[in-house]
Coordinates of C-alpha atoms and ligand atoms in Angstrom, one line a residue:
X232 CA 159.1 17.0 -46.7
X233 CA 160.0 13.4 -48.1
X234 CA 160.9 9.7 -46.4
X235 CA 163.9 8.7 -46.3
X236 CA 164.1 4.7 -46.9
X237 CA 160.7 3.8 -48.5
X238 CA 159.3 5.3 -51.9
X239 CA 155.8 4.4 -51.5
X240 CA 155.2 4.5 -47.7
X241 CA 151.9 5.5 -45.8
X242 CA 151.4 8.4 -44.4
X243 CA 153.0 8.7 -40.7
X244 CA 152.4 11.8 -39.0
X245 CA 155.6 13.1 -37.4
X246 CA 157.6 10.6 -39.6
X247 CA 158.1 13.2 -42.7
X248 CA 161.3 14.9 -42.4
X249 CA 162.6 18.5 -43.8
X250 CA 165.3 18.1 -46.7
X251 CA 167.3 19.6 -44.4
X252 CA 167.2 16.9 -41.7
X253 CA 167.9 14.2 -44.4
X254 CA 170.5 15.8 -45.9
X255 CA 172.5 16.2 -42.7
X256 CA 171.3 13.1 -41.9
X257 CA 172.8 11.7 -44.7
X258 CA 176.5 13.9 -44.1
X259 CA 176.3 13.0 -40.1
X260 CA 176.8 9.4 -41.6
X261 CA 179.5 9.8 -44.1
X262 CA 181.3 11.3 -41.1
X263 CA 180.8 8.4 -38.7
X264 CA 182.7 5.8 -41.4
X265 CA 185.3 5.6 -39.7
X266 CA 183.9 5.1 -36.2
X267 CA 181.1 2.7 -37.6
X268 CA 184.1 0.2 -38.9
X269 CA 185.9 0.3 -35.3
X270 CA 182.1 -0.7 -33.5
X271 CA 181.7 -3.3 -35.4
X272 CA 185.3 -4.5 -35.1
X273 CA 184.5 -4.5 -31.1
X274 CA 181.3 -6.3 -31.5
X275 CA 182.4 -8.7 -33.4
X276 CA 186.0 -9.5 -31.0
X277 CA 183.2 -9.5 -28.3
X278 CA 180.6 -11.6 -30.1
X279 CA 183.2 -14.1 -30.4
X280 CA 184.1 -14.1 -26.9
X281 CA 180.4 -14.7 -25.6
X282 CA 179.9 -17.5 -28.2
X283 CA 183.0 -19.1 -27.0
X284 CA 181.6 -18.6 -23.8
X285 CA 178.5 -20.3 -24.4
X286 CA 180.4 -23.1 -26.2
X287 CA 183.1 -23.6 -23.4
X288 CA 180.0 -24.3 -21.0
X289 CA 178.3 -26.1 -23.0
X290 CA 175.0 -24.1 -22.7
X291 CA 172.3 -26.5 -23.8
X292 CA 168.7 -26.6 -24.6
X293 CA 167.8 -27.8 -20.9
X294 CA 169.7 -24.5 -19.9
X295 CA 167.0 -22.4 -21.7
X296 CA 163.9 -23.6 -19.1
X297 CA 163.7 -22.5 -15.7
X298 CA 162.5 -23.8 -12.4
X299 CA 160.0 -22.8 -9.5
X300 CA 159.9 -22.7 -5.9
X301 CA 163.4 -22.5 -4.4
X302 CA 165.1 -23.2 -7.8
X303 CA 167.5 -25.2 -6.2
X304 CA 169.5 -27.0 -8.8
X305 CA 169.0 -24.8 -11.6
X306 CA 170.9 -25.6 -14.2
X307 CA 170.7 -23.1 -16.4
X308 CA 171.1 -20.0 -14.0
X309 CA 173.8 -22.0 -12.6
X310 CA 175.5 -22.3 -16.5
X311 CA 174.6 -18.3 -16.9
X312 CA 176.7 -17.5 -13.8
X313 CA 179.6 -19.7 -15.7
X314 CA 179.1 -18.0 -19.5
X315 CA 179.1 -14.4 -17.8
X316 CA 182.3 -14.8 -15.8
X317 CA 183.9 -15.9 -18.6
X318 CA 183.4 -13.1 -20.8
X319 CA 183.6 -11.2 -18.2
X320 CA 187.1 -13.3 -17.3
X321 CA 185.9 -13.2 -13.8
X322 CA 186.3 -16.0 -11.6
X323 CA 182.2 -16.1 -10.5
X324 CA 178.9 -14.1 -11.6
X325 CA 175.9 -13.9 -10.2
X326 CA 173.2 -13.0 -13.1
X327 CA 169.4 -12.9 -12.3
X328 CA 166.6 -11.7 -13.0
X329 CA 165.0 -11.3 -10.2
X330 CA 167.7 -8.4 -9.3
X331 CA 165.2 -5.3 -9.2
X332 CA 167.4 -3.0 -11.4
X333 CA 171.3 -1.8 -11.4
X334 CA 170.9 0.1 -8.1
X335 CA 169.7 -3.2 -6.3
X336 CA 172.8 -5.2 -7.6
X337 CA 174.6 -2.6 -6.9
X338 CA 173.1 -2.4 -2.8
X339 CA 173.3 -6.4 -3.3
X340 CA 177.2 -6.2 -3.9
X341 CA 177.5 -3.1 -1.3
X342 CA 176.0 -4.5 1.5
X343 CA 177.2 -7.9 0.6
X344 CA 181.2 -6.7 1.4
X345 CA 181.0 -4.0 3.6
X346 CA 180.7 -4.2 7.5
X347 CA 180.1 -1.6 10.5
X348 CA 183.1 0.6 11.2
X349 CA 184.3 0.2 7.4
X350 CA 184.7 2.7 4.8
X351 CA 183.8 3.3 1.6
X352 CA 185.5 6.0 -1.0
X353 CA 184.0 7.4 -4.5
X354 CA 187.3 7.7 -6.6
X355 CA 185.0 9.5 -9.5
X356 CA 182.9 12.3 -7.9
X357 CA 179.6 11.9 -6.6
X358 CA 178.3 8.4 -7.3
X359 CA 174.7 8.1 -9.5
X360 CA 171.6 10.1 -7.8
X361 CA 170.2 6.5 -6.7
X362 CA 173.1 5.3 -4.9
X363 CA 173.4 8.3 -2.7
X364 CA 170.3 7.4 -0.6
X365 CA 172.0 3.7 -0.7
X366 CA 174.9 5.3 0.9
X367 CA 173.2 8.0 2.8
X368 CA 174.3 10.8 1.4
X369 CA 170.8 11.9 0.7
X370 CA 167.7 11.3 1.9
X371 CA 166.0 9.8 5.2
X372 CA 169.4 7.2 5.7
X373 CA 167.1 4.7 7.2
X374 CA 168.9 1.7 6.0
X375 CA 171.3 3.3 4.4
X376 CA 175.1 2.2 4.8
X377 CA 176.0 5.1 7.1
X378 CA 172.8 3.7 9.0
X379 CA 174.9 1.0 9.6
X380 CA 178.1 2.7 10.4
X381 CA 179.5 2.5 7.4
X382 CA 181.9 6.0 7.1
X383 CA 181.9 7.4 3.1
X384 CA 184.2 9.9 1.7
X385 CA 184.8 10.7 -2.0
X386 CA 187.7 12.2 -4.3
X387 CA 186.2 15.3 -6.7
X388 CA 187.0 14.6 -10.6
X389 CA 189.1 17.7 -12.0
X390 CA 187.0 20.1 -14.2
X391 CA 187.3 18.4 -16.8
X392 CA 186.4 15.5 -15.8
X393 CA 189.5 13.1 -15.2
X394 CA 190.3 11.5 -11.8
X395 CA 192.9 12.7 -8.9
X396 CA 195.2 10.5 -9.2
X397 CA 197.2 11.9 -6.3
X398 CA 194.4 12.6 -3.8
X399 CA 193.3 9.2 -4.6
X400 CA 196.2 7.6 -2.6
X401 CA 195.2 9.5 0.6
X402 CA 191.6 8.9 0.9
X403 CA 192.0 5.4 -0.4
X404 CA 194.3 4.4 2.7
X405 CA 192.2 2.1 5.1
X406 CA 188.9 1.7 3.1
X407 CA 187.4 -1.2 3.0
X408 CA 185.8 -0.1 -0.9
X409 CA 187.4 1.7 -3.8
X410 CA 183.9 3.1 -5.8
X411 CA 184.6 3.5 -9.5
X412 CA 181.4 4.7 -11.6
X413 CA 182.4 3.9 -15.5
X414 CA 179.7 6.0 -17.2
X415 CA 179.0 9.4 -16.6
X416 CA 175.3 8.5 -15.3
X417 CA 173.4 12.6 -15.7
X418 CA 176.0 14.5 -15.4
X419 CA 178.4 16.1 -18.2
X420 CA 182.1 14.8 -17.0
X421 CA 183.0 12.0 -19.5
X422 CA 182.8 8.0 -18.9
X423 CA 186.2 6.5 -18.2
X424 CA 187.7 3.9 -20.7
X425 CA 188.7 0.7 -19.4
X426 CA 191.8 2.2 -19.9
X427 CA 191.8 5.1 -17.4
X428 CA 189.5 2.5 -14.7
X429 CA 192.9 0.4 -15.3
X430 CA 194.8 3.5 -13.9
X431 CA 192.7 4.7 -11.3
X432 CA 192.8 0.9 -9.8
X433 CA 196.5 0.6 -9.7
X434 CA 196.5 4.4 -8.1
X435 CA 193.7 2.5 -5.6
X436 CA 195.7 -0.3 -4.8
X437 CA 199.4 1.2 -4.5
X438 CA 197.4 3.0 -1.9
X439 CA 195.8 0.1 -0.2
X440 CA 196.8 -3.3 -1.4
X441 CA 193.6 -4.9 0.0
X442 CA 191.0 -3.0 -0.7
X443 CA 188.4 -4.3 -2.7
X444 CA 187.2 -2.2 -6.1
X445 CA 184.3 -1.7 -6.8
X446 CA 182.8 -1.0 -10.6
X447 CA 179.9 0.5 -11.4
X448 CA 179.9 -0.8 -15.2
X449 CA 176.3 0.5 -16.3
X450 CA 176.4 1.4 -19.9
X451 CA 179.9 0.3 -20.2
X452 CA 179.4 -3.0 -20.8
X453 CA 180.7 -4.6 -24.5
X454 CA 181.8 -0.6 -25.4
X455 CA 185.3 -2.1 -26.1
X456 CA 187.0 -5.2 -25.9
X457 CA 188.0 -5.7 -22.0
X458 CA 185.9 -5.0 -19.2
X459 CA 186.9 -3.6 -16.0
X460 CA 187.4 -7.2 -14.2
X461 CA 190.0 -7.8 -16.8
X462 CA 192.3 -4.9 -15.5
X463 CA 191.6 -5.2 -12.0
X464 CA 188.3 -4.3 -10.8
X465 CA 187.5 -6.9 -7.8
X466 CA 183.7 -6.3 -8.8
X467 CA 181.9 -5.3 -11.8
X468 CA 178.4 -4.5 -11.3
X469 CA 175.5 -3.5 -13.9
X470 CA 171.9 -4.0 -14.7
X471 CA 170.6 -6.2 -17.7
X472 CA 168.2 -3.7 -19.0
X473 CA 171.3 -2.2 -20.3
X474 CA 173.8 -3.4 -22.3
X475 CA 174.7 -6.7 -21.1
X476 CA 170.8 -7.9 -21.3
X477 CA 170.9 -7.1 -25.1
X478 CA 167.5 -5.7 -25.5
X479 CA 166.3 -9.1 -24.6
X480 CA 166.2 -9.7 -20.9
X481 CA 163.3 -8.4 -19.1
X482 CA 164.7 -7.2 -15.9
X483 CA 167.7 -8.3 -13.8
X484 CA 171.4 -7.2 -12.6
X485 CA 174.5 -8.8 -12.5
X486 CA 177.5 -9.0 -10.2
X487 CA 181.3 -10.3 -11.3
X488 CA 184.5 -10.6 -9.8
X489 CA 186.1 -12.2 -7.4
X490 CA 184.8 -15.7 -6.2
X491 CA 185.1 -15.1 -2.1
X492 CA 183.4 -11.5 -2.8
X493 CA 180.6 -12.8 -5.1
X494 CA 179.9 -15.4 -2.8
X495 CA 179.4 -12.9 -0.2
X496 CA 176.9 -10.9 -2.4
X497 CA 174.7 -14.3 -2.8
X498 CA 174.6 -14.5 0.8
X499 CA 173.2 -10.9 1.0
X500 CA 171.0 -11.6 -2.1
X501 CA 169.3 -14.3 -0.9
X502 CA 169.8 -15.5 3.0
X503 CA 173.1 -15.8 4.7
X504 CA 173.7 -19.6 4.4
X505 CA 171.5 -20.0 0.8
X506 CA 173.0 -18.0 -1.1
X507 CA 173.1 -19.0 -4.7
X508 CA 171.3 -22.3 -4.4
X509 CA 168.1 -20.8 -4.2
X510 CA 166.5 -18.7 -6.8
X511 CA 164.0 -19.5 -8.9
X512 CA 164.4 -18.6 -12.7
X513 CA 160.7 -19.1 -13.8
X514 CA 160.6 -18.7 -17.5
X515 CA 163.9 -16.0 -17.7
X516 CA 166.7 -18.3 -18.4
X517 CA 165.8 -17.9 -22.4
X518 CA 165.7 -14.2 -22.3
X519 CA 168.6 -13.8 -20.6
X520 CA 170.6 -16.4 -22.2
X521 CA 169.5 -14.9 -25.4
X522 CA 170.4 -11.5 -24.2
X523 CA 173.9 -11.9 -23.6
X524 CA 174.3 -13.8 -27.0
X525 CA 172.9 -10.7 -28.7
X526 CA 174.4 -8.1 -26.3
X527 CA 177.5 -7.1 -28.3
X528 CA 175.7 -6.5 -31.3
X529 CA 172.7 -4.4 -29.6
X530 CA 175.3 -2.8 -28.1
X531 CA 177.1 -1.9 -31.3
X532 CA 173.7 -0.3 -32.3
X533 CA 173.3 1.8 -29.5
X534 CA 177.1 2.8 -30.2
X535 CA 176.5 3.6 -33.8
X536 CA 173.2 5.7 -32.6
X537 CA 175.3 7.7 -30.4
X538 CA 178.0 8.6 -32.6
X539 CA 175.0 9.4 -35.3
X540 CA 173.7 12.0 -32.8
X541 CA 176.9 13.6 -31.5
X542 CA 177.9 13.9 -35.5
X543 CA 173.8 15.6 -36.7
X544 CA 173.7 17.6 -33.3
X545 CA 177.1 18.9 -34.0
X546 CA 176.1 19.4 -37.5
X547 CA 173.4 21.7 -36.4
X548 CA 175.4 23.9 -34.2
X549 CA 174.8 21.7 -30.6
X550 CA 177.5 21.2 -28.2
X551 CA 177.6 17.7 -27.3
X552 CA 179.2 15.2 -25.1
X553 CA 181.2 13.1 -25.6
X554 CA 182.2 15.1 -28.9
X555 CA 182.0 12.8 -32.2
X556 CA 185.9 12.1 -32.3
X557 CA 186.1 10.8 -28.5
X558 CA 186.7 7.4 -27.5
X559 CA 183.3 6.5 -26.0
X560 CA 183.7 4.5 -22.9
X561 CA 179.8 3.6 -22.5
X562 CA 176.7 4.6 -24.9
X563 CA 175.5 7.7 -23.6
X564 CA 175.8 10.9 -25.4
X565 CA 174.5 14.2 -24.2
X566 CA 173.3 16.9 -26.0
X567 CA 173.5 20.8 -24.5
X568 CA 170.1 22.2 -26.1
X569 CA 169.7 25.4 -24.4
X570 CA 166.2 26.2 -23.8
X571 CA 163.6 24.1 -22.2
X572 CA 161.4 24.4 -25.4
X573 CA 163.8 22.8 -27.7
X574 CA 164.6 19.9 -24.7
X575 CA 160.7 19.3 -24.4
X576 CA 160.4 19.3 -28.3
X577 CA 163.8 16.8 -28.8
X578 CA 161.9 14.5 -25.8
X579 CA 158.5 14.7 -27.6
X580 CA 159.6 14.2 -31.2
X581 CA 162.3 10.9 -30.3
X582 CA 159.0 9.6 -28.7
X583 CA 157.3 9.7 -32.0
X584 CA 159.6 7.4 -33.4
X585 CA 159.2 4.5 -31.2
X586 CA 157.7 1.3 -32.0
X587 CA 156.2 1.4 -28.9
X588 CA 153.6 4.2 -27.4
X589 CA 154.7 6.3 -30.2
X590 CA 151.3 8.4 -30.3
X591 CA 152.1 9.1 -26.2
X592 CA 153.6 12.9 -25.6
X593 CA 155.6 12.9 -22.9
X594 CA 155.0 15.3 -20.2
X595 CA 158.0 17.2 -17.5
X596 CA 156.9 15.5 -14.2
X597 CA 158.4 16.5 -10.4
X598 CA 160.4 12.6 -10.0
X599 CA 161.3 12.5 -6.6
X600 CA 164.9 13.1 -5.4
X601 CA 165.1 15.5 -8.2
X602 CA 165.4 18.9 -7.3
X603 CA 163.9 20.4 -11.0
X604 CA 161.2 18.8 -13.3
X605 CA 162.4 15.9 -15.3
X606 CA 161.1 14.8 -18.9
X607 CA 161.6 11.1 -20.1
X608 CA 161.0 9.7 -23.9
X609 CA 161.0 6.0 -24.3
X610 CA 158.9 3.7 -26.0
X611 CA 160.6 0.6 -24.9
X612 CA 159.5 -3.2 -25.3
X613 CA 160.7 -3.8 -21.9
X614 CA 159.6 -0.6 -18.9
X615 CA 162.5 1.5 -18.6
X616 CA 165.0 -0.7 -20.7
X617 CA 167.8 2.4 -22.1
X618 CA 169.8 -0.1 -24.2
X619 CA 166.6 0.6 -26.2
X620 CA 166.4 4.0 -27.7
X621 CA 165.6 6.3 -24.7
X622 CA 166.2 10.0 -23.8
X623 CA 165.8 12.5 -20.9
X624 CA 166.5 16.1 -18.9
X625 CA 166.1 17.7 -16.2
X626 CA 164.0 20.9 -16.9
X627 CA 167.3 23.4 -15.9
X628 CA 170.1 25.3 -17.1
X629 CA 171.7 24.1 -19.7
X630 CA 168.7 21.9 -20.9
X631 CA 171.2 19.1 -21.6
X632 CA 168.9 16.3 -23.1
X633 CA 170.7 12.5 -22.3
X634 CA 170.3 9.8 -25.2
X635 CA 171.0 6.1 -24.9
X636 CA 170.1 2.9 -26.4
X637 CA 168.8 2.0 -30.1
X638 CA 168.4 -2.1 -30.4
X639 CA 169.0 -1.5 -34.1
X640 CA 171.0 1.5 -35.5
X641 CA 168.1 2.4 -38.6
X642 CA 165.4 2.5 -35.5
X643 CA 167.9 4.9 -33.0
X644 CA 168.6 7.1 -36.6
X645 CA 165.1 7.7 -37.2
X646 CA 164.3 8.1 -34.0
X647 CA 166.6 11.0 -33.6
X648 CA 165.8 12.2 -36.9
X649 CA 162.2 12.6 -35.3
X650 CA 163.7 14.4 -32.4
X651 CA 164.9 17.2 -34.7
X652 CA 161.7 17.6 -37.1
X653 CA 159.7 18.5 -33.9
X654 CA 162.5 20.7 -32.9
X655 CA 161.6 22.1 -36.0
X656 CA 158.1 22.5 -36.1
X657 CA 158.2 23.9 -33.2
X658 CA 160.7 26.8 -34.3
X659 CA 163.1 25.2 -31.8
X660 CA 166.0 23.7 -34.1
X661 CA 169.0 26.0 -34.3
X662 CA 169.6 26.3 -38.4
X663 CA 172.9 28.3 -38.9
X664 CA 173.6 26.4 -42.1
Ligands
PLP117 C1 171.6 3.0 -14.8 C2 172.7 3.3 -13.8 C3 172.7 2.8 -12.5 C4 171.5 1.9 -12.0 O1 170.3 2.5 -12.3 P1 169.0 1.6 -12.3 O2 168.0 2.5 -12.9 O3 168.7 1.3 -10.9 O4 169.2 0.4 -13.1 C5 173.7 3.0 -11.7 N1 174.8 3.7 -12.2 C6 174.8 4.2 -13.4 C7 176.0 5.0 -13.8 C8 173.8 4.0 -14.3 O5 173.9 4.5 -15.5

């Protein structure tokens, strides 16, 4: 048993690793060199850009306090809007925190576009669990889309994971909405580089010139250097406990694209008629300003703490998604653990390494909508924020475990490192080597 970093430290149960564990520790990072030098090369490009940003709109110190009431002539939300759709090269943004999570921006921008009698198609599979009771897929419908006579159809992904192309240009023809999720939200198909959103959107539009595309960008956000608006996605959409709030904001969602369709999301976000002139920003303008400004960075963290996990899980005989060579198209990495011991054990020991509620065990729970037992680790500053190192499974076969988030890479190492010395202890770490 031994520390890694500090040669004097105190005593922290459950932070005293194996030799084993810091050894492959120590190989897993030789091997991510390479990928290590290519994040940082993103984050910096998109640093840039967001500074520019800031500097082109001349964000100022009034920008940083917020208002009450209606918030009408906020300045500094009014600025945000500006800084996001440029790095974003959108025309318009709507950023707030008072956007509930990335399933409410997501409704917000829904809603906001579509109309009874119009259609909406998934191009990538079943969209995230959440937004299937949005559509009415699942659940009650009661004021769901198809509530509203809104039809919904969706093209399967292949087997492994890549997009019909072909079938693609038959549903596509008279919907109103082309539904693109980036990430690969709990499931094991791979996210989609901007690249491949690029070719599904010209497959989408050679279809049906007018229709408008829709991107679900969670966890994409700042993975490479474009994002989906720049190859032409008519909306991107995520939530600022993710990526784009850098570890920073406190709650919120986004929405980007197109100025006629964002202002037809403010109109559903607030009040037909108000739309972005009301809002009160209370005291979030700082946070969230700060948040974007670190966002590329935080999100080069999280990237470097996935690739760190695919490389020691493979190292220790795991199958994992995306594998450690891939070209990651968001920040979330999946781990195939096998047995619900060793998925409990990876859940409980991450949690030991948080800075926050590290002495909590976390416990499988019945969360509703799910259909098996679900177990969540994630000692976050902000509630539920997985741009901060988080991980979770649902309690069937294959006990895949999903890990996101790390605001700084040494934290999302360790904590990981943790993960496997409970796995460990409790005789559930595969050693073949
Ligand atoms: C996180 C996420 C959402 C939105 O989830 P919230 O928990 O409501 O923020 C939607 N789609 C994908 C792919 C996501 O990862």
């Amino acid at each position: 048993m031994a520390q890694i970093f500090d040669p004097k430290p105190i005593a922290v149960p459950g932070f005293e690793f194996e030799e084993r564990i810091i050894k492959a520790a120590a190989e897993a990072e030789s091997l991510c060199r390479e990928s290590f030098e290519e994040i940082d090369e993103t984050a910096a490009f998109n640093s840039e850009k967001v500074l520019r940003a800031f500097i082109n709109n001349k964000v100022s110190a009034a920008c940083l306090s917020g208002t009450t009431g209606y918030g009408y002539g906020d300045i500094g939300r009014d600025t945000l809007d500006k800084v996001f759709a440029e790095t974003f090269r959108a025309e318009d943004a709507l950023v707030r925190s008072t956007i509930a999570s990335g399933t409410a921006a997501l409704t917000t921008a829904l809603f906001g576009v579509l109309r009874p009698g119009d259609k909406i198609v998934s191009l990538t599979g079943d969209p995230y669990d959440t937004l299937e009771e949005v559509i009415g897929i699942r659940g009650s419908g009661s004021g769901s889309l198809a509530d509203f006579g809104i039809a919904y159809d969706k093209v399967e992904m292949t087997p492994d994971g890549n997009p019909k192309v072909g079938e693609i240009f038959q549903k596509v023809k008279g919907a109103k909405v082309a539904y693109i999720q980036r990430s690969r939200g709990y499931s094991l198909r791979p996210s989609l580089t901007v690249g491949q959103v690029a070719e599904i959107i010209k497959a989408a539009k050679g279809a049906e010139p007018d229709c408008i595309v829709m991107v679900d960008n969670c966890y994409g956000e700042f993975a490479e250097k474009a994002e989906p608006t720049q190859v032409g996605a008519d909306l991107a959409i995520g939530s600022l406990i993710k990526n784009p709030g850098g570890g920073i904001a406190h709650s919120g969602g986004y929405i980007a694209g197109k100025a006629e369709l964002v202002e037809l999301c403010a109109g559903r976000m607030t009040a037909p008629g108000v739309g972005r002139e009301a809002g009160a920003t209370f005291d979030e303008n700082r946070s969230l300003y700060q948040g974007l400004f670190l966002a590329p960075e935080v999100t080069a963290n999280a990237l470097k703490t996935a690739v760190f996990t695919t490389r020691i899980m493979d190292l220790f005989g795991y199958e994992v998604y995306p594998s450690p060579s891939e070209k990651r198209g968001d920040i979330i990495t999946s781990v195939v653990l096998g047995s619900e011991g060793a998925l409990i054990a990876f859940c409980k020991g991450l949690q030991k390494g948080s800075p926050i509620d590290s002495f909590v065990s976390p416990e499988p729970w019945d969360m509703p909508g799910y259909d098996s037992q679900v177990i969540m680790a994630a000692g976050t500053f902000n509630n539920g924020a997985s741009i901060e190192l988080s991980a979770d499974g649902p309690l069937r076969d294959p006990y895949a475990v999903y890990i996101q988030g790390g605001l700084t890479y040494t934290s999302g190492k360790l904590g990981v490192m943790c993960a496997l010395q409970e796995m460990y202890d409790k005789g559930e770490l595969k050693l073949f080597r």
